Amino acid sequence: MTGSLVDDLAALLGAERVAPFDARATRDALRGPAIEPRADAVAYPESPEQVAELLAWCYEREVPLTARGGGTGLTGGATPVAGGVVVALERLNRVRALDPGQWRVEVEAGVTTATVQRRAREVGLYFPPDPGAAEQSQIGGNIATNAGGPHALRYGTTGDFVTGLEVALPPGEMVSLGGAVRKDAAGFDAKRLLVGSEGALGIITAAHLRLVPAPEARLPLVAAFADVRSGCEAVQAILGSGVQASAIEYLDGRTLGLAGGALPVLDAGGAGFLVIAEADGTADEAERQLAEIAAAVEPLAQRVARPRGREVDELWRWRDGVSNVVATARGGKVSEDIAVPVERLADAIEATLRIGAEHGLDACSWGHAGDGNVHATFLVSGDPAPPEELERVEAAVGELLREAVALGGTVSGEHGLGWLKRDALAYQASQAELELQRRIKRAFDPKGLLNPGKWI
Amino acid sequence: MTGSLVDDLAALLGAERVAPFDARATRDALRGPAIEPRADAVAYPESPEQVAELLAWCYEREVPLTARGGGTGLTGGATPVAGGVVVALERLNRVRALDPGQWRVEVEAGVTTATVQRRAREVGLYFPPDPGAAEQSQIGGNIATNAGGPHALRYGTTGDFVTGLEVALPPGEMVSLGGAVRKDAAGFDAKRLLVGSEGALGIITAAHLRLVPAPEARLPLVAAFADVRSGCEAVQAILGSGVQASAIEYLDGRTLGLAGGALPVLDAGGAGFLVIAEADGTADEAERQLAEIAAAVEPLAQRVARPRGREVDELWRWRDGVSNVVATARGGKVSEDIAVPVERLADAIEATLRIGAEHGLDACSWGHAGDGNVHATFLVSGDPAPPEELERVEAAVGELLREAVALGGTVSGEHGLGWLKRDALAYQASQAELELQRRIKRAFDPKGLLNPGKWI
């Protein structure tokens, strides 16, 4: 089909909007497992109408479509595995409207997360979702995975900021769900179902996003602890203090061993656990909340630092880079994304280490402590890793995901299932729920052509 | 079927859990239009399993089911109109778990909204959704309509607090979607689709709800204005000040004429518009934000009051009662629930008056100004109103809903469509979107037995 599909799509969209498929350029940030990208062509539509035309053309001919944003996903959700067309959304990159007085922005799917954040900041507003890799990741992909990040604790995940979606749906139509209006209770909330649907129900082409007033100050506190238990006790103490922290992050001791040397504000040498808790608001308010957080944390901590000014940005830049530092430490990594009720956080962190040890794997974790979201990670010796190693990783991941469910949690807190966890929903969902998922899929995509070969 | 259905259900659930249908006791708070409640029996299940059994029994025999909470809905969504069984959820009234340290509560569907609010308050936490009629309305119904209220402006609507749902789904199975975990990106978010689905996809039996730390202080400001335009300008000024108000409410001049006499903190005599804007947070923070709100509002207002202490509760109690005061002013009312982008608020308020006048109807409105949510209301002379009057109301409502859509808004901001607006979705949704709604319905309820005769 290669060649002829490229020609056909060139005739449909114009030659400058179609390219042959290049596997090297179309692999997600997913590391570790040897995913085999497979597609026949890449289309670069420049308008929502072209996305709908492309979808209609493919739907008639039963050609699979895999929508793709910045490729920063960690589960291979945007990596094509079943042939057909990759729908690259990067040319749908207009900020259609920014309304500072109404706290909102309308953007096309290919606008980067960093652009949304920056444009909001320039007018005194704030777009809180910060899943990382913001310069590369695109808002359409963030919506399709309901991306989170550190500040989801206070502000919610990407979906909580979506008031409207423009979507191309099978068999090839554009629909607008919601819009600039902040509340809408008319009909089933198909918009919220598209959020987190990983390109399997429709192709998001644009979104109306809600913004919030920018906090005047962000004051983090960094605290080192002797071990997992005392660190998690501090997390509980922060929650129990009644302060609404804007973020409560953690790194375990092994992660600190790999990435802690570059930590800008505190000597974490020898620490077994690190917590970053942040207060935001007006300067006075953030100070007062920070004091309450400190009062909760200090009795349990070995050392505490309160970064200020430029150090705050440095701290968060360092935090954003942790995943990559860990990935390169031994050549590669397989990172999981379980979430558990927050009182089971220590259990999930310790289970990661135990399961790693049982399979002879170097394990560590970090994540969004206040949300119970654990990026449990197994280090491997290459990218992709040797097959023997990957087999052990696969066994360990299977156990870990089951453990997350046993703890009352989920196999994915914020990355989605994609390709990596294509079998994992069955760990937590009943037969009735799995069947419901299939019925939802068929209601939107009866031919099963949207992002095939993944979890659904 | 009456009689025999009661007997059959008594055999299934026990006689003490079944009653003959009584139309007088099963009509929603909906006023105005002459809805004809029609059902054959009322079931009072006492466990989720009984709900599932009942659903299975009915589904096999093609008996319609209408789930019913506190009956405070304003669109007739919980009023049965197609026969069959009313599923009254009031006996599912257990608070299953309250975890103050983890900021969450697990409640059954029949727990009243006031109970959820009170239990949260008792442990220093806060459940923000406040749709009104809290002592009577039940959390299951709040979720099924994604109920809002004044404080949705800052905190979001009911659905934003739902982390897990227990639901009975056709053909008669219990599923648990999500749970106590705060983030879950595994699979399609069926939980969010159930939110606002008005009993047409499944019957919600319990929910895990997220809570937030209670703000230490709530400081409202009440401001009277000469007219709609200056009042709406003040609303924009508050938003533009960069303060995140917890609520921005309004009443127009006619509503003030009916309900303003009892306003506890300000003489609103002669005013054409009233705004209530509230700041919350720690005492210092609320004071500071209140000062910024006041600075934005005062140049435009006729008079301003800042209630304190007990006056704050009195103010909100008065606000909560506005709808009933207006309803009894002339015997009845038909209240709408449009929402528009906030910069079109004045247009929507003025359109209500203009359309009312064109149809010889006494019109007024109030609502959630910051969310652009307008409870446009036409007064009628009885409950139900005389048919001739209702005909004019129906014509006026049709025009109003179309006007809302023309302004970029929605026919329902927070009440849902129910029976009253059963034809209104077509005003704002394309054919493709309407067809999508039907496909979603079929995916969940292929026999169309859940809440039939309503908007879907």
PDB file of N, CA, C and O in Angstrom, chain A residues 72-112:
ATOM      1  N   THR A  72       5.243  12.967  22.760  1.00  0.00           N
ATOM      2  CA  THR A  72       5.879  12.898  24.076  1.00  0.00           C
ATOM      3  C   THR A  72       5.210  11.879  24.995  1.00  0.00           C
ATOM      4  O   THR A  72       5.593  11.748  26.151  1.00  0.00           O
ATOM      5  N   GLY A  73       4.204  11.181  24.473  1.00  0.00           N
ATOM      6  CA  GLY A  73       3.503  10.185  25.280  1.00  0.00           C
ATOM      7  C   GLY A  73       4.426   9.067  25.715  1.00  0.00           C
ATOM      8  O   GLY A  73       5.397   8.745  25.030  1.00  0.00           O
ATOM      9  N   LEU A  74       4.138   8.466  26.843  1.00  0.00           N
ATOM     10  CA  LEU A  74       5.014   7.446  27.414  1.00  0.00           C
ATOM     11  C   LEU A  74       4.425   6.041  27.333  1.00  0.00           C
ATOM     12  O   LEU A  74       4.958   5.106  27.912  1.00  0.00           O
ATOM     13  N   THR A  75       3.313   5.882  26.619  1.00  0.00           N
ATOM     14  CA  THR A  75       2.728   4.551  26.495  1.00  0.00           C
ATOM     15  C   THR A  75       2.603   4.120  25.039  1.00  0.00           C
ATOM     16  O   THR A  75       1.986   3.095  24.750  1.00  0.00           O
ATOM     17  N   GLY A  76       3.181   4.883  24.114  1.00  0.00           N
ATOM     18  CA  GLY A  76       3.076   4.537  22.702  1.00  0.00           C
ATOM     19  C   GLY A  76       1.697   4.766  22.126  1.00  0.00           C
ATOM     20  O   GLY A  76       1.363   4.236  21.072  1.00  0.00           O
ATOM     21  N   GLY A  77       0.892   5.582  22.791  1.00  0.00           N
ATOM     22  CA  GLY A  77      -0.471   5.812  22.324  1.00  0.00           C
ATOM     23  C   GLY A  77      -0.551   6.456  20.950  1.00  0.00           C
ATOM     24  O   GLY A  77      -1.498   6.216  20.206  1.00  0.00           O
ATOM     25  N   ALA A  78       0.456   7.260  20.598  1.00  0.00           N
ATOM     26  CA  ALA A  78       0.425   7.949  19.309  1.00  0.00           C
ATOM     27  C   ALA A  78       1.360   7.307  18.295  1.00  0.00           C
ATOM     28  O   ALA A  78       1.584   7.846  17.220  1.00  0.00           O
ATOM     29  N   THR A  79       1.920   6.157  18.647  1.00  0.00           N
ATOM     30  CA  THR A  79       2.760   5.426  17.708  1.00  0.00           C
ATOM     31  C   THR A  79       1.873   4.507  16.863  1.00  0.00           C
ATOM     32  O   THR A  79       1.127   3.702  17.414  1.00  0.00           O
ATOM     33  N   PRO A  80       1.925   4.626  15.532  1.00  0.00           N
ATOM     34  CA  PRO A  80       1.068   3.761  14.706  1.00  0.00           C
ATOM     35  C   PRO A  80       1.597   2.335  14.710  1.00  0.00           C
ATOM     36  O   PRO A  80       2.795   2.116  14.620  1.00  0.00           O
ATOM     37  N   VAL A  81       0.719   1.373  14.846  1.00  0.00           N
ATOM     38  CA  VAL A  81       1.165  -0.032  14.879  1.00  0.00           C
ATOM     39  C   VAL A  81       0.382  -0.908  13.911  1.00  0.00           C
ATOM     40  O   VAL A  81       0.663  -2.106  13.805  1.00  0.00           O
ATOM     41  N   ALA A  82      -0.585  -0.337  13.197  1.00  0.00           N
ATOM     42  CA  ALA A  82      -1.441  -1.181  12.355  1.00  0.00           C
ATOM     43  C   ALA A  82      -1.537  -0.680  10.920  1.00  0.00           C
ATOM     44  O   ALA A  82      -2.497  -0.957  10.218  1.00  0.00           O
ATOM     45  N   GLY A  83      -0.515   0.088  10.474  1.00  0.00           N
ATOM     46  CA  GLY A  83      -0.547   0.592   9.104  1.00  0.00           C
ATOM     47  C   GLY A  83      -1.486   1.773   8.950  1.00  0.00           C
ATOM     48  O   GLY A  83      -1.993   2.320   9.920  1.00  0.00           O
ATOM     49  N   GLY A  84      -1.665   2.178   7.670  1.00  0.00           N
ATOM     50  CA  GLY A  84      -2.559   3.304   7.392  1.00  0.00           C
ATOM     51  C   GLY A  84      -1.860   4.643   7.515  1.00  0.00           C
ATOM     52  O   GLY A  84      -0.662   4.760   7.268  1.00  0.00           O
ATOM     53  N   VAL A  85      -2.609   5.632   7.971  1.00  0.00           N
ATOM     54  CA  VAL A  85      -2.142   7.022   7.956  1.00  0.00           C
ATOM     55  C   VAL A  85      -1.870   7.531   9.363  1.00  0.00           C
ATOM     56  O   VAL A  85      -2.699   7.354  10.255  1.00  0.00           O
ATOM     57  N   VAL A  86      -0.744   8.173   9.528  1.00  0.00           N
ATOM     58  CA  VAL A  86      -0.508   8.965  10.732  1.00  0.00           C
ATOM     59  C   VAL A  86      -1.045  10.368  10.458  1.00  0.00           C
ATOM     60  O   VAL A  86      -0.669  10.989   9.459  1.00  0.00           O
ATOM     61  N   VAL A  87      -1.922  10.840  11.319  1.00  0.00           N
ATOM     62  CA  VAL A  87      -2.470  12.186  11.165  1.00  0.00           C
ATOM     63  C   VAL A  87      -1.679  13.113  12.090  1.00  0.00           C
ATOM     64  O   VAL A  87      -1.949  13.191  13.287  1.00  0.00           O
ATOM     65  N   ALA A  88      -0.678  13.762  11.526  1.00  0.00           N
ATOM     66  CA  ALA A  88       0.170  14.661  12.319  1.00  0.00           C
ATOM     67  C   ALA A  88      -0.525  16.007  12.412  1.00  0.00           C
ATOM     68  O   ALA A  88      -0.865  16.608  11.397  1.00  0.00           O
ATOM     69  N   LEU A  89      -0.728  16.470  13.629  1.00  0.00           N
ATOM     70  CA  LEU A  89      -1.554  17.669  13.825  1.00  0.00           C
ATOM     71  C   LEU A  89      -0.746  18.937  13.999  1.00  0.00           C
ATOM     72  O   LEU A  89      -1.279  20.010  14.301  1.00  0.00           O
ATOM     73  N   GLU A  90       0.556  18.852  13.765  1.00  0.00           N
ATOM     74  CA  GLU A  90       1.438  19.971  14.096  1.00  0.00           C
ATOM     75  C   GLU A  90       1.175  21.240  13.285  1.00  0.00           C
ATOM     76  O   GLU A  90       1.535  22.326  13.710  1.00  0.00           O
ATOM     77  N   ARG A  91       0.548  21.108  12.118  1.00  0.00           N
ATOM     78  CA  ARG A  91       0.284  22.334  11.331  1.00  0.00           C
ATOM     79  C   ARG A  91      -1.040  23.010  11.728  1.00  0.00           C
ATOM     80  O   ARG A  91      -1.330  24.104  11.254  1.00  0.00           O
ATOM     81  N   LEU A  92      -1.806  22.329  12.544  1.00  0.00           N
ATOM     82  CA  LEU A  92      -2.999  22.979  13.130  1.00  0.00           C
ATOM     83  C   LEU A  92      -2.518  23.704  14.377  1.00  0.00           C
ATOM     84  O   LEU A  92      -2.732  23.258  15.501  1.00  0.00           O
ATOM     85  N   ASN A  93      -1.837  24.810  14.158  1.00  0.00           N
ATOM     86  CA  ASN A  93      -1.105  25.410  15.283  1.00  0.00           C
ATOM     87  C   ASN A  93      -1.468  26.867  15.541  1.00  0.00           C
ATOM     88  O   ASN A  93      -0.659  27.642  16.029  1.00  0.00           O
ATOM     89  N   ARG A  94      -2.710  27.217  15.245  1.00  0.00           N
ATOM     90  CA  ARG A  94      -3.125  28.600  15.475  1.00  0.00           C
ATOM     91  C   ARG A  94      -3.736  28.785  16.871  1.00  0.00           C
ATOM     92  O   ARG A  94      -4.512  27.943  17.324  1.00  0.00           O
ATOM     93  N   VAL A  95      -3.380  29.873  17.512  1.00  0.00           N
ATOM     94  CA  VAL A  95      -4.151  30.334  18.666  1.00  0.00           C
ATOM     95  C   VAL A  95      -5.283  31.162  18.077  1.00  0.00           C
ATOM     96  O   VAL A  95      -5.078  32.259  17.584  1.00  0.00           O
ATOM     97  N   ARG A  96      -6.477  30.600  18.077  1.00  0.00           N
ATOM     98  CA  ARG A  96      -7.574  31.258  17.361  1.00  0.00           C
ATOM     99  C   ARG A  96      -8.088  32.493  18.075  1.00  0.00           C
ATOM    100  O   ARG A  96      -8.505  33.449  17.436  1.00  0.00           O
ATOM    101  N   ALA A  97      -8.114  32.442  19.390  1.00  0.00           N
ATOM    102  CA  ALA A  97      -8.617  33.585  20.147  1.00  0.00           C
ATOM    103  C   ALA A  97      -8.080  33.514  21.565  1.00  0.00           C
ATOM    104  O   ALA A  97      -7.974  32.430  22.146  1.00  0.00           O
ATOM    105  N   LEU A  98      -7.711  34.665  22.092  1.00  0.00           N
ATOM    106  CA  LEU A  98      -7.308  34.757  23.498  1.00  0.00           C
ATOM    107  C   LEU A  98      -8.122  35.889  24.090  1.00  0.00           C
ATOM    108  O   LEU A  98      -8.047  37.023  23.615  1.00  0.00           O
ATOM    109  N   ASP A  99      -8.937  35.584  25.069  1.00  0.00           N
ATOM    110  CA  ASP A  99      -9.819  36.578  25.692  1.00  0.00           C
ATOM    111  C   ASP A  99      -9.438  36.743  27.153  1.00  0.00           C
ATOM    112  O   ASP A  99      -9.987  36.061  28.027  1.00  0.00           O
ATOM    113  N   PRO A 100      -8.519  37.626  27.440  1.00  0.00           N
ATOM    114  CA  PRO A 100      -8.030  37.764  28.824  1.00  0.00           C
ATOM    115  C   PRO A 100      -9.150  38.113  29.796  1.00  0.00           C
ATOM    116  O   PRO A 100      -9.210  37.567  30.891  1.00  0.00           O
ATOM    117  N   GLY A 101     -10.039  39.009  29.402  1.00  0.00           N
ATOM    118  CA  GLY A 101     -11.102  39.440  30.315  1.00  0.00           C
ATOM    119  C   GLY A 101     -12.067  38.332  30.652  1.00  0.00           C
ATOM    120  O   GLY A 101     -12.740  38.365  31.685  1.00  0.00           O
ATOM    121  N   GLN A 102     -12.147  37.359  29.789  1.00  0.00           N
ATOM    122  CA  GLN A 102     -13.067  36.231  30.022  1.00  0.00           C
ATOM    123  C   GLN A 102     -12.311  34.967  30.433  1.00  0.00           C
ATOM    124  O   GLN A 102     -12.899  33.886  30.487  1.00  0.00           O
ATOM    125  N   TRP A 103     -11.010  35.101  30.658  1.00  0.00           N
ATOM    126  CA  TRP A 103     -10.203  33.979  31.153  1.00  0.00           C
ATOM    127  C   TRP A 103     -10.288  32.771  30.229  1.00  0.00           C
ATOM    128  O   TRP A 103     -10.565  31.648  30.690  1.00  0.00           O
ATOM    129  N   ARG A 104     -10.068  32.965  28.940  1.00  0.00           N
ATOM    130  CA  ARG A 104     -10.144  31.780  28.098  1.00  0.00           C
ATOM    131  C   ARG A 104      -9.333  31.935  26.832  1.00  0.00           C
ATOM    132  O   ARG A 104      -8.971  33.044  26.421  1.00  0.00           O
ATOM    133  N   VAL A 105      -9.065  30.801  26.210  1.00  0.00           N
ATOM    134  CA  VAL A 105      -8.288  30.770  24.982  1.00  0.00           C
ATOM    135  C   VAL A 105      -8.851  29.659  24.098  1.00  0.00           C
ATOM    136  O   VAL A 105      -9.343  28.654  24.606  1.00  0.00           O
ATOM    137  N   GLU A 106      -8.817  29.899  22.791  1.00  0.00           N
ATOM    138  CA  GLU A 106      -9.231  28.853  21.851  1.00  0.00           C
ATOM    139  C   GLU A 106      -8.032  28.527  20.980  1.00  0.00           C
ATOM    140  O   GLU A 106      -7.478  29.406  20.323  1.00  0.00           O
ATOM    141  N   VAL A 107      -7.634  27.281  20.997  1.00  0.00           N
ATOM    142  CA  VAL A 107      -6.402  26.886  20.299  1.00  0.00           C
ATOM    143  C   VAL A 107      -6.631  25.650  19.449  1.00  0.00           C
ATOM    144  O   VAL A 107      -7.480  24.810  19.762  1.00  0.00           O
ATOM    145  N   GLU A 108      -5.851  25.537  18.393  1.00  0.00           N
ATOM    146  CA  GLU A 108      -5.899  24.322  17.586  1.00  0.00           C
ATOM    147  C   GLU A 108      -5.064  23.223  18.251  1.00  0.00           C
ATOM    148  O   GLU A 108      -4.209  23.492  19.107  1.00  0.00           O
ATOM    149  N   ALA A 109      -5.322  22.006  17.829  1.00  0.00           N
ATOM    150  CA  ALA A 109      -4.765  20.842  18.531  1.00  0.00           C
ATOM    151  C   ALA A 109      -3.244  20.805  18.528  1.00  0.00           C
ATOM    152  O   ALA A 109      -2.624  20.285  19.455  1.00  0.00           O
ATOM    153  N   GLY A 110      -2.618  21.365  17.486  1.00  0.00           N
ATOM    154  CA  GLY A 110      -1.176  21.261  17.370  1.00  0.00           C
ATOM    155  C   GLY A 110      -0.397  22.352  18.084  1.00  0.00           C
ATOM    156  O   GLY A 110       0.837  22.377  18.046  1.00  0.00           O
ATOM    157  N   VAL A 111      -1.093  23.251  18.763  1.00  0.00           N
ATOM    158  CA  VAL A 111      -0.408  24.283  19.561  1.00  0.00           C
ATOM    159  C   VAL A 111       0.311  23.590  20.722  1.00  0.00           C
ATOM    160  O   VAL A 111      -0.268  22.719  21.379  1.00  0.00           O
ATOM    161  N   THR A 112       1.545  23.964  20.969  1.00  0.00           N
ATOM    162  CA  THR A 112       2.270  23.279  22.046  1.00  0.00           C
ATOM    163  C   THR A 112       1.726  23.711  23.416  1.00  0.00           C
ATOM    164  O   THR A 112       1.204  24.812  23.583  1.00  0.00           O
TER     165      THR A 112
END
